[in-house]
Amino acid sequence: MEFRDYYHTLGVSKSASSKEIKQAFRKLARKFHPDVNPGDKAAESRFKEINEAYEVLGDPDKRRKYDELGANWRQYEQAQQAGQWPAGDVRWSTGGADPGGFRSINADELRDMFGGEHPFSDFFQAFFGGGGAAERRGRSGRGTRARTGQDVEEAIDLSLEEAMNGAMRRLAVKHEGHTRTVDVRIPAGVCDGSRVRVAGEGEPGAAGGRSGDLYLRVRLTPDPRFERKGRDLYTVVAVPVTTAVLGGEAEVPTVGERPVRLKIPPTTQNGQVFRLKGHGMPAVGKPAERGDLYATVTVTLPKQLTPDQRTHYEELAKLQ
């Protein structure tokens, strides 16, 4: 078991004030929150570490005991394993609220987000406790420990338009031989690989434990008109050579909306890119915040020329 340097995790010194610790935690929590980093396992792991560190350093009593533990943590661990230090004397409940109105996410909430047996490290469980009274009774053998059911993950295919506007899907969920339908709302703005959580629709728990969760992993079907990069969309617009030279307008396709009229200035070059602000994908949970649509001009040449057209091109060639 490895000693956890919670001060290093939050990027603060051992002499940091409670205010400095809280500020560091809030900054890191916002940066690595799962909603900001959907599907990013490294960010999920970092988010858990940050919460664990603040769970200790954000509580004055736990912080004092952690500081006392210090460099002697290995002796404490060995004494505990030898039965010389009862675990019950040093285990404290998790999930205390911060009086300033901002708190770390407790163990149950982390399990709700990520699943799994316990979201905190072995070091935390050994020296700061693993949870509530029911869990302690299970460890001491005075009762059966409630176990959360396993999470289930399934793939769900969405079109780009469904990802743009959100979608409602009716799923058939099986539980112990019974099937029931569940209506799931897919939020607007999801990207390929995003996971949508359906609480309590995973495997059933044991000994009164809650059911696991169902996670729907989004797979976006390709759209031949668009390429998506984050919240921005990219498309190609064909423009006749006369419009590219003299200027004019072109229609730019959008996702699920009417085409947008794009003004083409004179002497527009082949491959020139135009930005249409606010016509990209929305942010999840923030439909008013949308990316942009980038239109790349491709100049089309005539495949055949009438006699008059040839005459005009010949005269143009003489001018050049």
CSV table of C-alpha atoms in Angstrom, one decimal:
chain,number,residue,atom,x,y,z
A,1,MET,CA,0.0,0.0,0.0
A,2,GLU,CA,1.4,3.4,-1.0
A,3,PHE,CA,1.3,6.5,1.1
A,4,ARG,CA,-0.8,9.2,-0.5
A,5,ASP,CA,0.6,12.8,-0.4
A,6,TYR,CA,-2.6,14.7,-0.4
A,7,TYR,CA,-0.9,18.1,-0.3
A,8,HIS,CA,0.9,17.2,-3.6
A,9,THR,CA,-2.4,16.0,-5.1
A,10,LEU,CA,-4.0,19.4,-4.6
A,11,GLY,CA,-0.8,21.3,-5.4
A,12,VAL,CA,-0.5,23.1,-2.1
A,13,SER,CA,2.1,23.3,0.7
A,14,LYS,CA,1.7,21.7,4.1
A,15,SER,CA,1.3,25.1,5.6
A,16,ALA,CA,-1.6,26.0,3.3
A,17,SER,CA,-4.6,27.6,4.9
A,18,SER,CA,-8.1,26.1,4.7
A,19,LYS,CA,-9.0,28.8,2.2
A,20,GLU,CA,-6.1,27.9,0.0
A,21,ILE,CA,-6.9,24.2,0.1
A,22,LYS,CA,-10.5,24.9,-0.8
A,23,GLN,CA,-9.5,27.1,-3.7
A,24,ALA,CA,-7.1,24.5,-5.1
A,25,PHE,CA,-9.7,21.8,-4.8
A,26,ARG,CA,-12.4,23.8,-6.6
A,27,LYS,CA,-10.0,24.7,-9.4
A,28,LEU,CA,-9.0,21.1,-10.0
A,29,ALA,CA,-12.5,19.7,-9.5
A,30,ARG,CA,-13.8,22.0,-12.3
A,31,LYS,CA,-10.9,21.0,-14.6
A,32,PHE,CA,-11.2,17.2,-14.2
A,33,HIS,CA,-15.0,16.9,-13.6
A,34,PRO,CA,-16.5,14.0,-15.7
A,35,ASP,CA,-19.0,16.3,-17.3
A,36,VAL,CA,-16.1,18.4,-18.7
A,37,ASN,CA,-14.1,15.3,-19.8
A,38,PRO,CA,-16.7,12.7,-21.0
A,39,GLY,CA,-15.2,9.3,-21.5
A,40,ASP,CA,-11.7,10.4,-20.3
A,41,LYS,CA,-10.5,7.6,-17.9
A,42,ALA,CA,-7.4,9.6,-16.9
A,43,ALA,CA,-9.6,12.6,-15.9
A,44,GLU,CA,-11.9,10.2,-14.0
A,45,SER,CA,-9.0,8.8,-12.0
A,46,ARG,CA,-7.6,12.3,-11.3
A,47,PHE,CA,-11.1,13.5,-10.2
A,48,LYS,CA,-11.3,10.7,-7.7
A,49,GLU,CA,-7.8,11.5,-6.3
A,50,ILE,CA,-8.7,15.2,-5.9
A,51,ASN,CA,-11.9,14.3,-4.0
A,52,GLU,CA,-10.0,11.9,-1.8
A,53,ALA,CA,-7.4,14.5,-0.9
A,54,TYR,CA,-10.0,17.1,-0.1
A,55,GLU,CA,-12.0,14.6,1.9
A,56,VAL,CA,-9.0,14.6,4.3
A,57,LEU,CA,-7.4,18.0,4.0
A,58,GLY,CA,-10.8,19.8,3.9
A,59,ASP,CA,-11.7,18.4,7.3
A,60,PRO,CA,-9.7,19.9,10.2
A,61,ASP,CA,-9.8,16.8,12.4
A,62,LYS,CA,-8.8,14.4,9.5
A,63,ARG,CA,-6.1,16.8,8.4
A,64,ARG,CA,-4.6,16.9,12.0
A,65,LYS,CA,-4.6,13.1,12.2
A,66,TYR,CA,-3.1,12.9,8.7
A,67,ASP,CA,-0.3,15.3,9.6
A,68,GLU,CA,0.4,13.3,12.8
A,69,LEU,CA,0.5,10.1,10.6
A,70,GLY,CA,3.2,11.8,8.5
A,71,ALA,CA,6.4,9.8,7.8
A,72,ASN,CA,5.4,7.2,10.4
A,73,TRP,CA,2.5,5.8,8.4
A,74,ARG,CA,4.3,2.5,7.7
A,75,GLN,CA,4.6,1.8,11.5
A,76,TYR,CA,0.9,2.6,11.9
A,77,GLU,CA,0.0,0.2,9.1
A,78,GLN,CA,2.2,-2.6,10.5
A,79,ALA,CA,0.8,-2.1,14.0
A,80,GLN,CA,-2.7,-2.2,12.7
A,81,GLN,CA,-2.0,-5.4,10.7
A,82,ALA,CA,-0.5,-7.0,13.9
A,83,GLY,CA,-3.7,-6.3,15.8
A,84,GLN,CA,-2.1,-3.7,18.1
A,85,TRP,CA,-4.1,-0.9,16.8
A,86,PRO,CA,-7.9,-1.5,16.4
A,87,ALA,CA,-9.2,-0.3,13.1
A,88,GLY,CA,-12.3,1.1,14.7
A,89,ASP,CA,-10.2,3.6,16.6
A,90,VAL,CA,-9.0,5.4,13.6
A,91,ARG,CA,-11.8,5.2,11.1
A,92,TRP,CA,-14.0,8.2,10.4
A,93,SER,CA,-17.0,8.5,8.2
A,94,THR,CA,-16.6,10.0,4.8
A,95,GLY,CA,-18.5,12.7,2.9
A,96,GLY,CA,-18.6,15.7,5.3
A,97,ALA,CA,-20.0,18.9,4.0
A,98,ASP,CA,-17.8,22.0,3.7
A,99,PRO,CA,-19.3,24.9,5.7
A,100,GLY,CA,-18.5,27.3,2.9
A,101,GLY,CA,-21.1,25.6,0.7
A,102,PHE,CA,-18.7,23.6,-1.5
A,103,ARG,CA,-17.9,20.0,-0.7
A,104,SER,CA,-16.1,17.0,-2.0
A,105,ILE,CA,-18.2,14.2,-3.5
A,106,ASN,CA,-18.7,11.5,-1.0
A,107,ALA,CA,-18.1,7.8,-1.6
A,108,ASP,CA,-21.7,6.9,-2.6
A,109,GLU,CA,-21.8,9.8,-5.1
A,110,LEU,CA,-18.6,8.7,-6.6
A,111,ARG,CA,-20.0,5.2,-6.9
A,112,ASP,CA,-23.1,6.6,-8.6
A,113,MET,CA,-20.8,8.4,-11.2
A,114,PHE,CA,-18.3,5.6,-11.8
A,115,GLY,CA,-19.5,2.4,-10.3
A,116,GLY,CA,-17.2,-0.1,-8.6
A,117,GLU,CA,-16.7,-1.4,-5.1
A,118,HIS,CA,-15.1,1.6,-3.5
A,119,PRO,CA,-13.9,4.8,-5.2
A,120,PHE,CA,-11.2,5.7,-2.7
A,121,SER,CA,-7.7,4.2,-2.4
A,122,ASP,CA,-6.5,1.4,0.0
A,123,PHE,CA,-4.6,4.0,1.9
A,124,PHE,CA,-7.7,6.1,2.5
A,125,GLN,CA,-9.7,3.0,3.6
A,126,ALA,CA,-7.0,1.8,5.9
A,127,PHE,CA,-6.5,5.1,7.8
A,128,PHE,CA,-9.7,7.1,7.3
A,129,GLY,CA,-12.5,4.5,7.0
A,130,GLY,CA,-14.5,3.1,4.2
A,131,GLY,CA,-18.0,4.4,4.7
A,132,GLY,CA,-21.1,4.1,6.8
A,133,ALA,CA,-22.2,1.8,9.6
A,134,ALA,CA,-23.6,-1.0,7.3
A,135,GLU,CA,-20.2,-1.3,5.6
A,136,ARG,CA,-18.3,-1.4,9.0
A,137,ARG,CA,-20.7,-4.2,10.2
A,138,GLY,CA,-19.9,-6.2,7.1
A,139,ARG,CA,-16.1,-5.9,7.8
A,140,SER,CA,-16.4,-7.0,11.4
A,141,GLY,CA,-18.6,-10.0,10.5
A,142,ARG,CA,-21.7,-8.8,12.4
A,143,GLY,CA,-24.0,-8.9,9.4
A,144,THR,CA,-23.9,-9.3,5.7
A,145,ARG,CA,-22.4,-6.4,3.7
A,146,ALA,CA,-24.8,-4.9,1.2
A,147,ARG,CA,-23.2,-5.0,-2.3
A,148,THR,CA,-24.0,-2.7,-5.2
A,149,GLY,CA,-24.9,-4.5,-8.4
A,150,GLN,CA,-22.6,-4.4,-11.4
A,151,ASP,CA,-22.9,-1.6,-13.9
A,152,VAL,CA,-23.9,-2.5,-17.5
A,153,GLU,CA,-22.7,-0.8,-20.6
A,154,GLU,CA,-24.5,-0.9,-24.0
A,155,ALA,CA,-23.8,0.9,-27.3
A,156,ILE,CA,-26.4,3.1,-28.8
A,157,ASP,CA,-26.3,4.5,-32.3
A,158,LEU,CA,-27.2,8.1,-33.0
A,159,SER,CA,-27.3,10.2,-36.1
A,160,LEU,CA,-25.6,13.6,-36.1
A,161,GLU,CA,-29.0,15.3,-36.1
A,162,GLU,CA,-30.1,13.3,-33.0
A,163,ALA,CA,-26.8,14.3,-31.3
A,164,MET,CA,-27.5,18.0,-32.3
A,165,ASN,CA,-31.0,18.1,-30.9
A,166,GLY,CA,-31.1,15.3,-28.4
A,167,ALA,CA,-33.3,12.2,-28.7
A,168,MET,CA,-35.6,10.0,-26.7
A,169,ARG,CA,-35.0,6.2,-26.9
A,170,ARG,CA,-37.3,3.5,-25.5
A,171,LEU,CA,-35.2,0.6,-24.2
A,172,ALA,CA,-36.1,-3.0,-23.2
A,173,VAL,CA,-34.3,-3.7,-19.9
A,174,LYS,CA,-34.1,-7.2,-18.5
A,175,HIS,CA,-34.1,-7.8,-14.7
A,176,GLU,CA,-34.0,-11.3,-13.3
A,177,GLY,CA,-36.0,-12.8,-16.2
A,178,HIS,CA,-38.4,-9.8,-16.4
A,179,THR,CA,-38.3,-7.2,-19.2
A,180,ARG,CA,-39.6,-3.6,-18.8
A,181,THR,CA,-39.3,-0.6,-21.0
A,182,VAL,CA,-37.4,2.5,-20.0
A,183,ASP,CA,-37.6,5.9,-21.7
A,184,VAL,CA,-34.1,7.5,-21.9
A,185,ARG,CA,-33.5,11.1,-22.8
A,186,ILE,CA,-30.2,11.5,-24.7
A,187,PRO,CA,-29.0,15.1,-24.1
A,188,ALA,CA,-28.2,17.4,-27.0
A,189,GLY,CA,-24.5,17.8,-27.8
A,190,VAL,CA,-23.3,14.3,-27.0
A,191,CYS,CA,-20.2,13.2,-28.9
A,192,ASP,CA,-18.9,9.8,-30.1
A,193,GLY,CA,-17.9,7.8,-27.0
A,194,SER,CA,-20.0,9.8,-24.6
A,195,ARG,CA,-21.7,7.8,-21.8
A,196,VAL,CA,-25.3,8.4,-20.7
A,197,ARG,CA,-26.1,7.1,-17.3
A,198,VAL,CA,-29.5,5.5,-16.5
A,199,ALA,CA,-29.5,5.1,-12.7
A,200,GLY,CA,-30.5,1.8,-11.2
A,201,GLU,CA,-31.0,-0.1,-14.5
A,202,GLY,CA,-27.9,-2.3,-14.2
A,203,GLU,CA,-27.4,-5.6,-12.4
A,204,PRO,CA,-29.4,-6.0,-9.1
A,205,GLY,CA,-27.5,-5.6,-5.8
A,206,ALA,CA,-27.0,-8.2,-3.1
A,207,ALA,CA,-28.1,-8.2,0.6
A,208,GLY,CA,-30.2,-5.1,0.1
A,209,GLY,CA,-27.6,-3.2,-1.9
A,210,ARG,CA,-28.8,-0.9,-4.7
A,211,SER,CA,-28.8,-2.0,-8.3
A,212,GLY,CA,-26.0,-0.9,-10.6
A,213,ASP,CA,-26.4,1.6,-13.4
A,214,LEU,CA,-26.9,1.2,-17.1
A,215,TYR,CA,-24.5,3.3,-19.2
A,216,LEU,CA,-25.3,3.9,-22.9
A,217,ARG,CA,-22.1,4.5,-24.9
A,218,VAL,CA,-22.9,6.8,-27.9
A,219,ARG,CA,-21.8,5.8,-31.4
A,220,LEU,CA,-22.4,8.5,-34.0
A,221,THR,CA,-23.2,7.2,-37.5
A,222,PRO,CA,-21.1,9.0,-40.1
A,223,ASP,CA,-22.8,11.9,-42.0
A,224,PRO,CA,-21.4,12.4,-45.5
A,225,ARG,CA,-22.0,16.1,-45.4
A,226,PHE,CA,-20.1,17.0,-42.2
A,227,GLU,CA,-17.0,16.3,-40.2
A,228,ARG,CA,-17.2,16.9,-36.5
A,229,LYS,CA,-14.3,18.2,-34.3
A,230,GLY,CA,-15.5,18.9,-30.8
A,231,ARG,CA,-18.4,21.3,-31.1
A,232,ASP,CA,-17.3,22.6,-34.5
A,233,LEU,CA,-18.6,21.2,-37.8
A,234,TYR,CA,-16.8,21.2,-41.2
A,235,THR,CA,-18.5,20.9,-44.6
A,236,VAL,CA,-17.6,21.6,-48.3
A,237,VAL,CA,-19.5,24.0,-50.5
A,238,ALA,CA,-19.3,23.8,-54.3
A,239,VAL,CA,-19.2,27.2,-56.0
A,240,PRO,CA,-19.2,27.8,-59.8
A,241,VAL,CA,-16.1,29.4,-61.2
A,242,THR,CA,-18.1,32.5,-62.2
A,243,THR,CA,-19.3,33.0,-58.6
A,244,ALA,CA,-15.8,32.5,-57.3
A,245,VAL,CA,-14.5,35.1,-59.7
A,246,LEU,CA,-17.3,37.7,-59.6
A,247,GLY,CA,-18.8,37.1,-56.2
A,248,GLY,CA,-22.3,36.0,-55.3
A,249,GLU,CA,-24.0,33.6,-52.8
A,250,ALA,CA,-23.9,29.9,-52.0
A,251,GLU,CA,-26.0,27.6,-49.9
A,252,VAL,CA,-24.3,26.0,-46.9
A,253,PRO,CA,-26.0,22.9,-45.4
A,254,THR,CA,-26.7,22.7,-41.7
A,255,VAL,CA,-27.7,19.9,-39.3
A,256,GLY,CA,-31.5,19.7,-39.0
A,257,GLU,CA,-32.1,23.2,-40.1
A,258,ARG,CA,-32.5,25.2,-43.4
A,259,PRO,CA,-29.4,25.9,-45.4
A,260,VAL,CA,-27.6,29.1,-44.7
A,261,ARG,CA,-26.9,31.7,-47.4
A,262,LEU,CA,-23.2,32.5,-47.5
A,263,LYS,CA,-21.9,35.6,-49.2
A,264,ILE,CA,-19.0,34.8,-51.6
A,265,PRO,CA,-16.7,37.8,-52.2
A,266,PRO,CA,-15.2,38.3,-55.6
A,267,THR,CA,-12.0,36.4,-56.4
A,268,THR,CA,-12.6,33.7,-53.8
A,269,GLN,CA,-9.9,31.1,-54.0
A,270,ASN,CA,-10.4,27.4,-54.2
A,271,GLY,CA,-10.1,25.9,-50.7
A,272,GLN,CA,-10.9,29.2,-48.9
A,273,VAL,CA,-12.7,28.6,-45.5
A,274,PHE,CA,-15.6,30.6,-44.2
A,275,ARG,CA,-16.8,30.5,-40.6
A,276,LEU,CA,-20.5,30.6,-39.8
A,277,LYS,CA,-20.6,31.4,-36.1
A,278,GLY,CA,-23.1,29.4,-33.8
A,279,HIS,CA,-24.1,26.8,-36.4
A,280,GLY,CA,-22.1,24.0,-34.8
A,281,MET,CA,-23.0,21.5,-32.0
A,282,PRO,CA,-24.3,22.6,-28.6
A,283,ALA,CA,-22.5,22.0,-25.3
A,284,VAL,CA,-24.1,19.2,-23.2
A,285,GLY,CA,-26.5,20.8,-20.8
A,286,LYS,CA,-25.9,24.3,-22.3
A,287,PRO,CA,-27.9,24.4,-25.6
A,288,ALA,CA,-27.2,28.1,-26.0
A,289,GLU,CA,-23.5,27.5,-26.2
A,290,ARG,CA,-22.8,26.2,-29.7
A,291,GLY,CA,-19.7,25.7,-31.8
A,292,ASP,CA,-19.2,27.0,-35.3
A,293,LEU,CA,-19.7,25.7,-38.8
A,294,TYR,CA,-16.7,26.0,-41.2
A,295,ALA,CA,-17.4,25.9,-44.9
A,296,THR,CA,-14.6,25.1,-47.3
A,297,VAL,CA,-15.1,26.4,-50.9
A,298,THR,CA,-14.4,24.1,-53.8
A,299,VAL,CA,-14.6,25.8,-57.2
A,300,THR,CA,-16.3,23.8,-59.9
A,301,LEU,CA,-15.4,24.0,-63.5
A,302,PRO,CA,-17.7,23.5,-66.4
A,303,LYS,CA,-17.5,20.0,-68.0
A,304,GLN,CA,-18.7,21.3,-71.4
A,305,LEU,CA,-18.6,24.7,-73.1
A,306,THR,CA,-21.1,26.2,-75.5
A,307,PRO,CA,-19.7,28.2,-78.4
A,308,ASP,CA,-20.5,31.5,-76.7
A,309,GLN,CA,-18.9,30.3,-73.5
A,310,ARG,CA,-15.7,29.3,-75.3
A,311,THR,CA,-15.6,32.7,-77.0
A,312,HIS,CA,-15.8,34.5,-73.7
A,313,TYR,CA,-13.1,32.3,-72.1
A,314,GLU,CA,-10.9,32.9,-75.2
A,315,GLU,CA,-11.3,36.7,-74.8
A,316,LEU,CA,-10.6,36.4,-71.1
A,317,ALA,CA,-7.4,34.4,-71.9
A,318,LYS,CA,-6.3,37.2,-74.2
A,319,LEU,CA,-6.7,39.8,-71.4
A,320,GLN,CA,-4.6,37.7,-69.1
